[in-house]
mmCIF file of C-alpha atoms in Angstrom:
data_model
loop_
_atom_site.group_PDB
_atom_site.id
_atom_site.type_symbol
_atom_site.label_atom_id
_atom_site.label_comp_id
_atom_site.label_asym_id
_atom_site.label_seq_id
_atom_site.Cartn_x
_atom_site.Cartn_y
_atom_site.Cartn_z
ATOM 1 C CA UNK A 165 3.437 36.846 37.297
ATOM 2 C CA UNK A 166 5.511 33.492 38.556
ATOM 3 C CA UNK A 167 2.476 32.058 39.455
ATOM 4 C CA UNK A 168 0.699 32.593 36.446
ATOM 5 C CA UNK A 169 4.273 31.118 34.284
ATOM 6 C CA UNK A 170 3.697 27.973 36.967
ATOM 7 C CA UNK A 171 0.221 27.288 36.175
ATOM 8 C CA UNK A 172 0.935 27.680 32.602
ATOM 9 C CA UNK A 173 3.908 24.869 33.065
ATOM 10 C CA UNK A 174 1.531 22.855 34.780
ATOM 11 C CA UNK A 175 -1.180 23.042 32.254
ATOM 12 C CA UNK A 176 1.481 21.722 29.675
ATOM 13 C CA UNK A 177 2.730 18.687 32.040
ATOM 14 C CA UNK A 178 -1.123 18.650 31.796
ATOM 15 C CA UNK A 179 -1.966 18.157 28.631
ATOM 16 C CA UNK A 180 -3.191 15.313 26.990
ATOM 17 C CA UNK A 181 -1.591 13.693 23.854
ATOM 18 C CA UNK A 182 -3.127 14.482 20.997
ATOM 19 C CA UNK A 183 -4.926 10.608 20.691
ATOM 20 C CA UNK A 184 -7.201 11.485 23.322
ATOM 21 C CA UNK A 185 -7.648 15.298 23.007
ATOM 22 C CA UNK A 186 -11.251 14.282 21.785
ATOM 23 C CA UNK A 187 -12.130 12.117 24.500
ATOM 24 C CA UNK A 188 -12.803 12.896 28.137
ATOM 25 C CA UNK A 189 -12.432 10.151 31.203
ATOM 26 C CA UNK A 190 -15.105 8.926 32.508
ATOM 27 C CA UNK A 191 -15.558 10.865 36.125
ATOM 28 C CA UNK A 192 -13.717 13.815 35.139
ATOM 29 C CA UNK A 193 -14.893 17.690 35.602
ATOM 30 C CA UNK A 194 -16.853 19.188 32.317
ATOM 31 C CA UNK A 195 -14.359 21.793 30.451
ATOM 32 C CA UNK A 196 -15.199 25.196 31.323
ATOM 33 C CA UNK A 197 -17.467 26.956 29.384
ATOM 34 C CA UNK A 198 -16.699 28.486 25.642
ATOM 35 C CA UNK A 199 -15.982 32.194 26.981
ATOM 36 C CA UNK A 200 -15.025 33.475 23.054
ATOM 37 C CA UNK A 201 -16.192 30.394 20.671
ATOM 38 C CA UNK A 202 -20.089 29.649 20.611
ATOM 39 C CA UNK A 203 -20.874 26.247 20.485
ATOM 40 C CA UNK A 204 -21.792 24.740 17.066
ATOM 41 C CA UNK A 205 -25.376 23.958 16.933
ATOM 42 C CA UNK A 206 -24.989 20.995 14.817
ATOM 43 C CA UNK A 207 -21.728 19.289 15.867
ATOM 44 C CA UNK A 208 -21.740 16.458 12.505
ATOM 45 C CA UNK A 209 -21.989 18.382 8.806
ATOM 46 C CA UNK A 210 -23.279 15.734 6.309
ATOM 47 C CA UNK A 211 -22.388 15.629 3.008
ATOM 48 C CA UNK A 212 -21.225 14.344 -0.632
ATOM 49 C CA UNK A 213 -18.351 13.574 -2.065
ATOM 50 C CA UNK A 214 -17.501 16.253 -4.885
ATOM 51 C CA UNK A 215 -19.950 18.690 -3.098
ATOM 52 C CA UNK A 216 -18.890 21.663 -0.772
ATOM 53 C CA UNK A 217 -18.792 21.479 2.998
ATOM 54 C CA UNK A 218 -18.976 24.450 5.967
ATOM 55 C CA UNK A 219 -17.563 23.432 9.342
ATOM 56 C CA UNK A 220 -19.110 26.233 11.330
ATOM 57 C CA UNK A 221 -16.578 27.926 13.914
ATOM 58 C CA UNK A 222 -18.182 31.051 14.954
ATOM 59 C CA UNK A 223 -16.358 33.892 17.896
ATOM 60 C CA UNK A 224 -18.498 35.678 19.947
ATOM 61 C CA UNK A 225 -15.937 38.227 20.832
ATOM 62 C CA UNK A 226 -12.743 38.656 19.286
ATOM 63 C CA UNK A 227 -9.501 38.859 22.217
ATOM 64 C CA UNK A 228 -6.311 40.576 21.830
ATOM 65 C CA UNK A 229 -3.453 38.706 19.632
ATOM 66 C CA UNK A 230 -5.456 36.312 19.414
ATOM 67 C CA UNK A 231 -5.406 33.003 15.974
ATOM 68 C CA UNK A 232 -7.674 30.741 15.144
ATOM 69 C CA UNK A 233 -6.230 27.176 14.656
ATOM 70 C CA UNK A 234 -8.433 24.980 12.307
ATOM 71 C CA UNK A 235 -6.667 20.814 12.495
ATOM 72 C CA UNK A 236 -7.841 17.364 11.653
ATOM 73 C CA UNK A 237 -7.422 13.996 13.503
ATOM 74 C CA UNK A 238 -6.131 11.281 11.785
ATOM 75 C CA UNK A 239 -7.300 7.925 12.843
ATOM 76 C CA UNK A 240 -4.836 6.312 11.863
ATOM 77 C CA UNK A 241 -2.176 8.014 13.654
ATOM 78 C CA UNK A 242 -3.977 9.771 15.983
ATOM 79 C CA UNK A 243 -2.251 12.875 15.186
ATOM 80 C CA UNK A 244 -3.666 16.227 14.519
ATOM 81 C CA UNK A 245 -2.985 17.702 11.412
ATOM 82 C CA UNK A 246 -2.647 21.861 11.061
ATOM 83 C CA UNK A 247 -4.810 22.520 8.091
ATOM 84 C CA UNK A 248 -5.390 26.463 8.267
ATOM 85 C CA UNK A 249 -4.101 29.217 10.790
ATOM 86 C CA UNK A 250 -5.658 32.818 10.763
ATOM 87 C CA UNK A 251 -5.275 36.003 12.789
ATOM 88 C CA UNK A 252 -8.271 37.163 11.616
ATOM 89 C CA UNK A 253 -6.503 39.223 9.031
ATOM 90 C CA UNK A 254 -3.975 36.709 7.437
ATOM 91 C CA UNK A 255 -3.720 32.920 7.134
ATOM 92 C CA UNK A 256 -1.923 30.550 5.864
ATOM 93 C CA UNK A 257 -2.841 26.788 4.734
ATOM 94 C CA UNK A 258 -0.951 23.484 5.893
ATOM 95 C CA UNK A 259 -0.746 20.044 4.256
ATOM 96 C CA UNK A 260 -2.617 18.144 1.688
ATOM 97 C CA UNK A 261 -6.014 19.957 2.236
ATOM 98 C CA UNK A 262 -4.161 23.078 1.600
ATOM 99 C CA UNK A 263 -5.734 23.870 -2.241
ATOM 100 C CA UNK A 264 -9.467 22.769 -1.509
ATOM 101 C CA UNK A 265 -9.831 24.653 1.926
ATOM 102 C CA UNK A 266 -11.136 28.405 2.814
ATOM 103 C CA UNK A 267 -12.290 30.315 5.323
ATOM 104 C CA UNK A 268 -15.762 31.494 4.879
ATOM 105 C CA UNK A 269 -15.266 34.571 6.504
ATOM 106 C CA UNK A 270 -18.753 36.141 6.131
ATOM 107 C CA UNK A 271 -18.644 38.678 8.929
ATOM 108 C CA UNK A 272 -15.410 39.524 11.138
ATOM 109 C CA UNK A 273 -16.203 36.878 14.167
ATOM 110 C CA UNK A 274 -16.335 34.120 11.552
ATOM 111 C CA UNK A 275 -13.574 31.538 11.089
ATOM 112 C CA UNK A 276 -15.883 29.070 9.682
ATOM 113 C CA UNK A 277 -13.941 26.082 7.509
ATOM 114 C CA UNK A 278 -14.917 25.465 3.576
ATOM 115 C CA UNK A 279 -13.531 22.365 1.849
ATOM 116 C CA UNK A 280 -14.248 22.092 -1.677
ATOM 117 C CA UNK A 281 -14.784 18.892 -3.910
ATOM 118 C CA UNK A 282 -14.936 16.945 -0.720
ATOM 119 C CA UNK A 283 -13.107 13.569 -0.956
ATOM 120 C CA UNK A 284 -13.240 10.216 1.004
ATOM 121 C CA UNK A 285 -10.386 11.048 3.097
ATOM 122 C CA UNK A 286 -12.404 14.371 3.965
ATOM 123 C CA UNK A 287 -14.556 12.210 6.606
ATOM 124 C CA UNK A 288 -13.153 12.813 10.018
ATOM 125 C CA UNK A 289 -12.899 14.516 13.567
ATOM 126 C CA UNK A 290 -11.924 18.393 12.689
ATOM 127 C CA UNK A 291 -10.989 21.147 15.510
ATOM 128 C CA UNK A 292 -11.311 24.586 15.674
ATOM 129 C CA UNK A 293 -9.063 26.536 18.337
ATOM 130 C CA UNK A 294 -8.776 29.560 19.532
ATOM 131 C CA UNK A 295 -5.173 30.167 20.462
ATOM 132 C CA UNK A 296 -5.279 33.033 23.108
ATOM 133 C CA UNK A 297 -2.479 32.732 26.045
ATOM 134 C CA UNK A 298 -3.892 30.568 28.968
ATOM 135 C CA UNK A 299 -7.721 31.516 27.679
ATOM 136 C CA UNK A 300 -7.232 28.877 24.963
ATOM 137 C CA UNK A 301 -10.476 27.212 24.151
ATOM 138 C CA UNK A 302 -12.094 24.802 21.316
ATOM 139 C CA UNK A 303 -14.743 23.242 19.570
ATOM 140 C CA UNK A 304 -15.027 20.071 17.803
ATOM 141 C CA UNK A 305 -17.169 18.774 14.493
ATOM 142 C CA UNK A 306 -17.219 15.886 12.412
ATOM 143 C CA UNK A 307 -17.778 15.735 8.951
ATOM 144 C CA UNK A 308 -19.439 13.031 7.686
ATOM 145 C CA UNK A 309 -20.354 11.233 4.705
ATOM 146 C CA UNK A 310 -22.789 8.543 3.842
ATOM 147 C CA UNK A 311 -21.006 5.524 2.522
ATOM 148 C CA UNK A 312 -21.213 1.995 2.062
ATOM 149 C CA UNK A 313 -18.324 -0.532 3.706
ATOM 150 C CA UNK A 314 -17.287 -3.654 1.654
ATOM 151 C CA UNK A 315 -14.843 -6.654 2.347
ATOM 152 C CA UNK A 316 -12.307 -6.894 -0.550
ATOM 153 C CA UNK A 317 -9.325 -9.911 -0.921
ATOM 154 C CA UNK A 318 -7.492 -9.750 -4.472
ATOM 155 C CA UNK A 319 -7.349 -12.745 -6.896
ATOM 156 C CA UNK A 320 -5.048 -14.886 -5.443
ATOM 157 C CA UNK A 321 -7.223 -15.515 -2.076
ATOM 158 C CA UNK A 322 -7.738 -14.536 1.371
ATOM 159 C CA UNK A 323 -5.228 -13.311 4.177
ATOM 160 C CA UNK A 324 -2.755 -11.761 1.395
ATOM 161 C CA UNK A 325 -2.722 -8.113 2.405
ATOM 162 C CA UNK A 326 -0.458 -6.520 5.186
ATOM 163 C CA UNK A 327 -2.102 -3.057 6.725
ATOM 164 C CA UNK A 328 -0.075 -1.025 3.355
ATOM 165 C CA UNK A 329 -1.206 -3.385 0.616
ATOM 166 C CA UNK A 330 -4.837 -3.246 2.014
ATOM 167 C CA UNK A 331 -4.545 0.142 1.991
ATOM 168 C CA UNK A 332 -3.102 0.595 -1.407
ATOM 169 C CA UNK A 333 -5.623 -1.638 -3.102
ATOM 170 C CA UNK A 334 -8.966 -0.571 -0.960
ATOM 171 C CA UNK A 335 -7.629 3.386 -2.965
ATOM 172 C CA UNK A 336 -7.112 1.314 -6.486
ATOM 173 C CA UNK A 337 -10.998 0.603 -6.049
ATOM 174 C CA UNK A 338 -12.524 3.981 -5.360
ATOM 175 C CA UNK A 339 -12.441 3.259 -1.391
ATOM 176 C CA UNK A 340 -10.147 3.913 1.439
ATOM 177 C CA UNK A 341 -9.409 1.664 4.279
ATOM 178 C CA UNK A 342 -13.098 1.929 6.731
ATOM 179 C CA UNK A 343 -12.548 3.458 10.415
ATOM 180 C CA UNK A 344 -13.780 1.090 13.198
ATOM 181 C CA UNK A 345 -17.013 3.327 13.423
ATOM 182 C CA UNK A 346 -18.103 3.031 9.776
ATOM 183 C CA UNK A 347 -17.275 -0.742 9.965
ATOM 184 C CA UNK A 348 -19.480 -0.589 13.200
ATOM 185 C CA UNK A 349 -22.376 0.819 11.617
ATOM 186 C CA UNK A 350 -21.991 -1.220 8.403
ATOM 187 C CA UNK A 351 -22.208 -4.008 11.165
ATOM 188 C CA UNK A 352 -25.362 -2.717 12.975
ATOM 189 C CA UNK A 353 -27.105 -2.451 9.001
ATOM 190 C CA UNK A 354 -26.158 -6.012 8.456
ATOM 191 C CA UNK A 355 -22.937 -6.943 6.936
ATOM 192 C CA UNK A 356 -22.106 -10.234 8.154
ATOM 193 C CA UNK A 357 -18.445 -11.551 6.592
ATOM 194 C CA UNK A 358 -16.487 -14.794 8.776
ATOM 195 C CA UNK A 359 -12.879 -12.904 7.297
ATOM 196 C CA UNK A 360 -10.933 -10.588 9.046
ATOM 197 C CA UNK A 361 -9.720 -7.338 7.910
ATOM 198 C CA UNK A 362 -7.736 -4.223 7.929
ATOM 199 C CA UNK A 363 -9.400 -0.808 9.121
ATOM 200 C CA UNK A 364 -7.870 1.933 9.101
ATOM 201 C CA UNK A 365 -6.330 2.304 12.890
ATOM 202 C CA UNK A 366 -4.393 -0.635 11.926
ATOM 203 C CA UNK A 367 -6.502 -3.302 13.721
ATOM 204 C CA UNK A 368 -8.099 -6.440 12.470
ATOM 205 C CA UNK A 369 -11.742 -6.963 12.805
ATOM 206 C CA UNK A 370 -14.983 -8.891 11.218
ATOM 207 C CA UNK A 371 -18.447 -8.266 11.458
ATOM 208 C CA UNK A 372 -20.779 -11.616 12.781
ATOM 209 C CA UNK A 373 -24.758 -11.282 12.592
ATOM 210 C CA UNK A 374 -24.984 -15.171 12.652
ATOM 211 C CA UNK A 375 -22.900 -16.922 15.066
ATOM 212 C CA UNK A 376 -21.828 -19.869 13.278
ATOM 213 C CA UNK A 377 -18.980 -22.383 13.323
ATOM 214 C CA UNK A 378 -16.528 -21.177 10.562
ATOM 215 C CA UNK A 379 -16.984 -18.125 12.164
ATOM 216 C CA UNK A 380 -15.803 -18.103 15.984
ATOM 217 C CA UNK A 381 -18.264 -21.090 17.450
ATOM 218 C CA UNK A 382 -21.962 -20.348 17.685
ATOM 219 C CA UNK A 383 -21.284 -19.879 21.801
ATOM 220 C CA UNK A 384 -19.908 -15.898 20.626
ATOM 221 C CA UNK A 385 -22.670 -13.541 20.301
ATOM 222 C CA UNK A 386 -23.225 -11.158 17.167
ATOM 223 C CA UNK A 387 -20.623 -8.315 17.154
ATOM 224 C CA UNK A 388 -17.912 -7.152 15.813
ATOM 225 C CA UNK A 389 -14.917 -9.464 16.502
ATOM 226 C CA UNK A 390 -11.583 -8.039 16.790
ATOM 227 C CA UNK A 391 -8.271 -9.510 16.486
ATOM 228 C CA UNK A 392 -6.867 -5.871 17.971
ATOM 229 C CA UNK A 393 -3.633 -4.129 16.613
ATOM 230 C CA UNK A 394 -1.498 -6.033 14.542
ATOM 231 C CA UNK A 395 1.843 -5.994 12.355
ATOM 232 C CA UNK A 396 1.806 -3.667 9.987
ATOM 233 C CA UNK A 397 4.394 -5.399 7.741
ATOM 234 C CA UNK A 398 4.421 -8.832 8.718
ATOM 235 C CA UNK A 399 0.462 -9.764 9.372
ATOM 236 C CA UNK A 400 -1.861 -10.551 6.934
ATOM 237 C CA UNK A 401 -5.618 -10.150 6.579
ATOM 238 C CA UNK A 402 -8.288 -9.164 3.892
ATOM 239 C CA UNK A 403 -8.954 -5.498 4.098
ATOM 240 C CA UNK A 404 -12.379 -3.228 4.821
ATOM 241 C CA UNK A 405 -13.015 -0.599 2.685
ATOM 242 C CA UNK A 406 -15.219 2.068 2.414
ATOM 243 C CA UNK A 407 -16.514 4.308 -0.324
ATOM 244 C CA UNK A 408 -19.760 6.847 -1.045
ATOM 245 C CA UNK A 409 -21.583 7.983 -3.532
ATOM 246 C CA UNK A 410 -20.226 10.597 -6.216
ATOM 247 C CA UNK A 411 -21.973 13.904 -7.257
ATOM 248 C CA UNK A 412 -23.077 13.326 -10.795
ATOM 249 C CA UNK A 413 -21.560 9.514 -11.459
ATOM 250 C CA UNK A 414 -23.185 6.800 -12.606
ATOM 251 C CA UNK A 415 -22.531 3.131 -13.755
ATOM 252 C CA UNK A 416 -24.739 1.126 -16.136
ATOM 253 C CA UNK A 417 -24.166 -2.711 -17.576
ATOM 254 C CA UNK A 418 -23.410 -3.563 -21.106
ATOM 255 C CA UNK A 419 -24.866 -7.048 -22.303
ATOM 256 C CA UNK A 420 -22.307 -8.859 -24.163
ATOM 257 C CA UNK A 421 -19.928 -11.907 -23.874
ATOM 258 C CA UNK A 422 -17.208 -10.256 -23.675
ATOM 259 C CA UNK A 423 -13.642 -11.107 -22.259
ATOM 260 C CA UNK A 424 -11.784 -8.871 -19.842
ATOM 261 C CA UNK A 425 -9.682 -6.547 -22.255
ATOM 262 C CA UNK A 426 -12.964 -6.316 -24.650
ATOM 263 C CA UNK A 427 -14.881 -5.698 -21.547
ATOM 264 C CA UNK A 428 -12.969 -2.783 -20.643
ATOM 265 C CA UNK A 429 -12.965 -1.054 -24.601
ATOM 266 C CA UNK A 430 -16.758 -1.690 -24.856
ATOM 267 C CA UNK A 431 -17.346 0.837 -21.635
ATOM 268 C CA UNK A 432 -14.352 3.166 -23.595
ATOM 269 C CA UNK A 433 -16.269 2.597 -26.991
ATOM 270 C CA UNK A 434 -18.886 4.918 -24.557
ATOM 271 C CA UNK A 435 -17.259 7.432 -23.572
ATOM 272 C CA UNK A 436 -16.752 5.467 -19.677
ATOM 273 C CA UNK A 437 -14.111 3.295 -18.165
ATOM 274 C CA UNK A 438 -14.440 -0.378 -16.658
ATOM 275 C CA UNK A 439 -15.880 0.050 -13.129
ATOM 276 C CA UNK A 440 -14.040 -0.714 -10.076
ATOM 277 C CA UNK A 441 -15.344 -2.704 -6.976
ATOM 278 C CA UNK A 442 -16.109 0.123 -4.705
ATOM 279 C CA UNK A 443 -17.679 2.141 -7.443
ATOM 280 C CA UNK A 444 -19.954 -0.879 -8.176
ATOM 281 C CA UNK A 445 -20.994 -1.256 -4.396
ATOM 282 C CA UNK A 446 -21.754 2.629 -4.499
ATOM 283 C CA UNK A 447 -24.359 2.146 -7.535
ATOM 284 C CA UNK A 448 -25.884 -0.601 -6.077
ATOM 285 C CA UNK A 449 -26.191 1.295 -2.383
ATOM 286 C CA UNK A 450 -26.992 5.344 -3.422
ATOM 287 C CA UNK A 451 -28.508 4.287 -6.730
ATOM 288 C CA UNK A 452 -30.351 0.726 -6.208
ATOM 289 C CA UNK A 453 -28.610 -0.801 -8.734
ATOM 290 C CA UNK A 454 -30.306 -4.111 -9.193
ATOM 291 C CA UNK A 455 -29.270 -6.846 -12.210
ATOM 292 C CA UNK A 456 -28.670 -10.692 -12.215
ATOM 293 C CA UNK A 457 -25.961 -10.361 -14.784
ATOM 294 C CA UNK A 458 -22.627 -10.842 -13.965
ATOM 295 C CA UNK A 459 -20.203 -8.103 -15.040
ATOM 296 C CA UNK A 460 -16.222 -7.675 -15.381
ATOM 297 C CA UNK A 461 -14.766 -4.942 -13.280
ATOM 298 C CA UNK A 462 -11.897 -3.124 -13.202
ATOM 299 C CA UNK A 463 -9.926 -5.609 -10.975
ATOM 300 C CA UNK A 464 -10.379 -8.457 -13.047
ATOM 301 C CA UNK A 465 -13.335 -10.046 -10.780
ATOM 302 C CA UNK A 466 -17.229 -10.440 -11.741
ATOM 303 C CA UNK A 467 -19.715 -8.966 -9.424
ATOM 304 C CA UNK A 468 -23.551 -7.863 -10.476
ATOM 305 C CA UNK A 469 -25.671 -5.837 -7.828
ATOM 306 C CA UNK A 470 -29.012 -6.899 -6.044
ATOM 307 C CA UNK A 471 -31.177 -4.699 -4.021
ATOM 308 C CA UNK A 472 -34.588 -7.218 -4.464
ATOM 309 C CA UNK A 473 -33.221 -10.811 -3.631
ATOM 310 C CA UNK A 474 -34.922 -13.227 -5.696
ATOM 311 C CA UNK A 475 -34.519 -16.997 -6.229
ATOM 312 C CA UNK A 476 -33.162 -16.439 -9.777
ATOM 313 C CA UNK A 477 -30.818 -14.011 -8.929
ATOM 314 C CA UNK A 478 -28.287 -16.296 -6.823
ATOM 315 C CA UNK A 479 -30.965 -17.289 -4.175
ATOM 316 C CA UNK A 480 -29.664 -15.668 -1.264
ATOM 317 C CA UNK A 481 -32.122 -13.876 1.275
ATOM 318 C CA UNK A 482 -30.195 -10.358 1.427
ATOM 319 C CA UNK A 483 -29.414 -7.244 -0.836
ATOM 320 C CA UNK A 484 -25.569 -7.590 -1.906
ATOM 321 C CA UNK A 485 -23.063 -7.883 -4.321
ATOM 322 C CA UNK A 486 -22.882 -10.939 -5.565
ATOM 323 C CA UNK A 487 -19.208 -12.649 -6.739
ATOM 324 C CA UNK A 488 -18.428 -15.311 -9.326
ATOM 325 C CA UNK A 489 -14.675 -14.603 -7.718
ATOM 326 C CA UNK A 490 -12.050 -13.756 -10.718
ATOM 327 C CA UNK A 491 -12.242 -15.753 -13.428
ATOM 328 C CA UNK A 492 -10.139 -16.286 -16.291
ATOM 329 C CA UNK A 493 -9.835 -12.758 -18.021
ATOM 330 C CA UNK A 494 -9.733 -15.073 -21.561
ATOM 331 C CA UNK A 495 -13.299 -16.109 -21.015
ATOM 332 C CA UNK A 496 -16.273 -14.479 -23.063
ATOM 333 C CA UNK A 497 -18.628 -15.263 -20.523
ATOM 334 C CA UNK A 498 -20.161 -11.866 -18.953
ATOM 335 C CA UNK A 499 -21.158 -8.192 -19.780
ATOM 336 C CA UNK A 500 -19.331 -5.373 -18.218
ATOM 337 C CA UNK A 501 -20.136 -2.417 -15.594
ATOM 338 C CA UNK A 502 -19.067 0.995 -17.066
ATOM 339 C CA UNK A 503 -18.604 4.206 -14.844
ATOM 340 C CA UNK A 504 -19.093 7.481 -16.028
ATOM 341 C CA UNK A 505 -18.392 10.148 -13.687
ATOM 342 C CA UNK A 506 -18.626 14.111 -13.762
#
C-alpha cells in the first residue's frame, strides 16, 4: 500500500504542465496502451460554423468509480479548460461552452462530446479522460474548421494594435485572432504580407513567399518570420485574424454611389447589415465571390473580392481582397457589401 501512495507521489512530481500535456519529447517511451478508452479512428472532426460537431470518446469497459473528464486547450494560455465531467450517470458542465455542449450518450460506454452551433473559438485541441485512480488514461482530438486568415490594421495605419486591441478588433470583424498553425497553412496556400502581426499565443509573425527588400532582405528564404513573444500591453503590431464560412450566410454588392452612413441603410433598406472585413474575406474564399467594384464595409474601409485576377480588376497576378484603404466616409464614391446571415 506505501508503495503504491509513493508511486502515485511520484507520478504527480511527474507530471507535465498542462502546456505540453499534448506533446511528447522527442526520444521518450510511447504511453502505454488505452486499457479502457479505444482510440478514435479519426483523431481531427471537420466542420462548420453554426453546424453540430461529435468528438468521439468511446470506453471499452467501464471500471469501478470511475468519471470521464472532457477539457479544452487554450492556445493562448496553454491551459486546459474543464468543459464537462460525467460518472456515467450524472454530469455537470463548466465554463463558457457550458449551454452548447452534450454528451451523446448513445449506448452506456459512450461519453462522446456534442457542441452545438459551433463557433470560431470552437477550433481547438479537446481531451477526453478517464479519471480512474493510477489507471488514468486519455485520448486527444481536434476539431477543426476550414477558414480563411487575413491581415487587418485599422484606419489610422500600421503597428497600432497591442496583443488586446488586435484581439478586440480581429472579434468586431467576424474573426478571432489566427493560431500559429492556421497562419502556417494560410502561409503554405500563399499569403504573402511584409507586416507583422498578432496571433493568438501572443507572438508576432508575417508570412514571406517573395523574399524581397521591404521585407527582411532577399538573403531570408520564404517562411514564416517571427518576431517571437512580445508585450502584451506595451508592443505594437497589426493583427492576424481568422474567420470561416457561416451555415446559411451570404453577402451580395449593391451598385450605388453611396457614402458610408447611406451605404450602411441601403443593405438595412434589405433586410441585411453593412458587411464586415472578415465576413467579406469569407464570401470571397467559401463562396468565390468575384467583383471589381469597390464596396464600403462595416469598418469604414473599401475592399471588393477577386477570385479570377484580371488586368481590369486592379492588375495584380493573385486571388485577394483588394483595398482602396479607408477613405473619407463623406464620399459618394462606391457601392456597398451587405451580409445576410441565418
Amino acid at each position: 500500500m506505501h508503495r503504491l501512495l509513493l508511486l502515485g507521489c511520484l507520478w504527480l512530481l511527474a507530471a507535465p504542465p498542462a502546456s505540453s500535456i499534448f506533446q511528447r519529447p522527442t526520444g521518450t517511451p510511447a504511453p502505454p496502451r488505452l486499457q479502457y478508452l479505444l482510440e478514435p479512428l479519426h483523431p481531427t472532426v471537420h466542420t462548420q460554423r453554426g453546424a453540430t460537431a461529435t468528438l468521439p470518446c468511446v470506453l471499452r469497459a467501464l471500471p469501478r468509480n470511475y468519471r470521464v473528464k472532457w477539457s479544452k486547450v487554450e492556445p493562448a494560455n496553454y491551459r486546459e479548460n474543464i468543459i464537462i465531467i460525467t460518472n456515467g450517470l450524472y454530469h455537470k458542465n463548466y465554463g463558457p461552452l457550458s449551454p452548447r455542449v452534450s454528451l451523446r450518450h448513445s449506448h452506456r460506454y459512450d461519453a462522446s462530446l456534442t457542441i452545438t452551433n459551433v463557433a470560431l473559438e470552437d477550433e481547438g485541441r479537446y481531451r477526453c479522460q478517464l479519471v480512474n485512480g493510477l489507471e488514468d488514461e486519455s485520448v486527444s482530438l481536434t476539431l477543426h474548421l476550414e477558414g480563411v486568415v487575413f491581415p487587418y490594421q485599422p484606419s489610422n495605419g500600421r503597428y497600432k494594435f497591442n496583443y488586446h486591441e488586435a484581439k478586440r478588433a480581429c472579434e468586431q470583424q467576424d474573426s478571432r485572432l489566427a493560431t500559429y498553425q492556421q497562419l502556417y497553412k494560410a502561409w503554405t496556400e500563399g499569403l504573402d504580407w511584409c507586416n507583422a502581426g498578432w496571433i493568438l499565443d501572443g507572438t508576432v509573425h508575417y508570412p514571406i513567399i517573395n523574399s524581397r527588400e521591404p521585407c527582411g532582405g532577399r538573403l531570408l528564404l520564404p517562411g514564416v518570420r517571427t518576431y517571437g513573444p512580445r508585450d502584451k500591453q506595451k508592443d505594437r503590431f497589426d493583427a492576424f485574424c481568422f474567420t470561416s464560412a457561416l451555415q446559411g450566410s451570404q453577402v451580395y454588392f449593391i451598385r450605388g454611389h453611396l457614402n458610408f452612413k447611406e451605404a450602411g441603410q441601403a443593405c438595412r433598406n434589405h433586410g441585411a447589415a453593412i458587411a464586415k472585413v472578415g465576413q467579406l474575406y469569407s464570401a470571397w474564399k467559401f463562396s468565390q465571390l468575384d467583383r471589381c467594384d469597390g464596396g464600403w464595409l462595416a469598418d469604414g474601409s473599401v475592399r471588393y473580392p477577386i477570385t479570377t485576377p484580371r488586368e481590369r480588376c486592379g492588375g495584380l497576378p493573385d486571388p485577394g481582397v483588394r483595398s482602396f484603404g479607408f477613405p473619407s466616409k463623406e464620399m459618394r464614391t462606391y457601392g456597398t457589401y451587405c451580409f445576410v446571415g441565418k
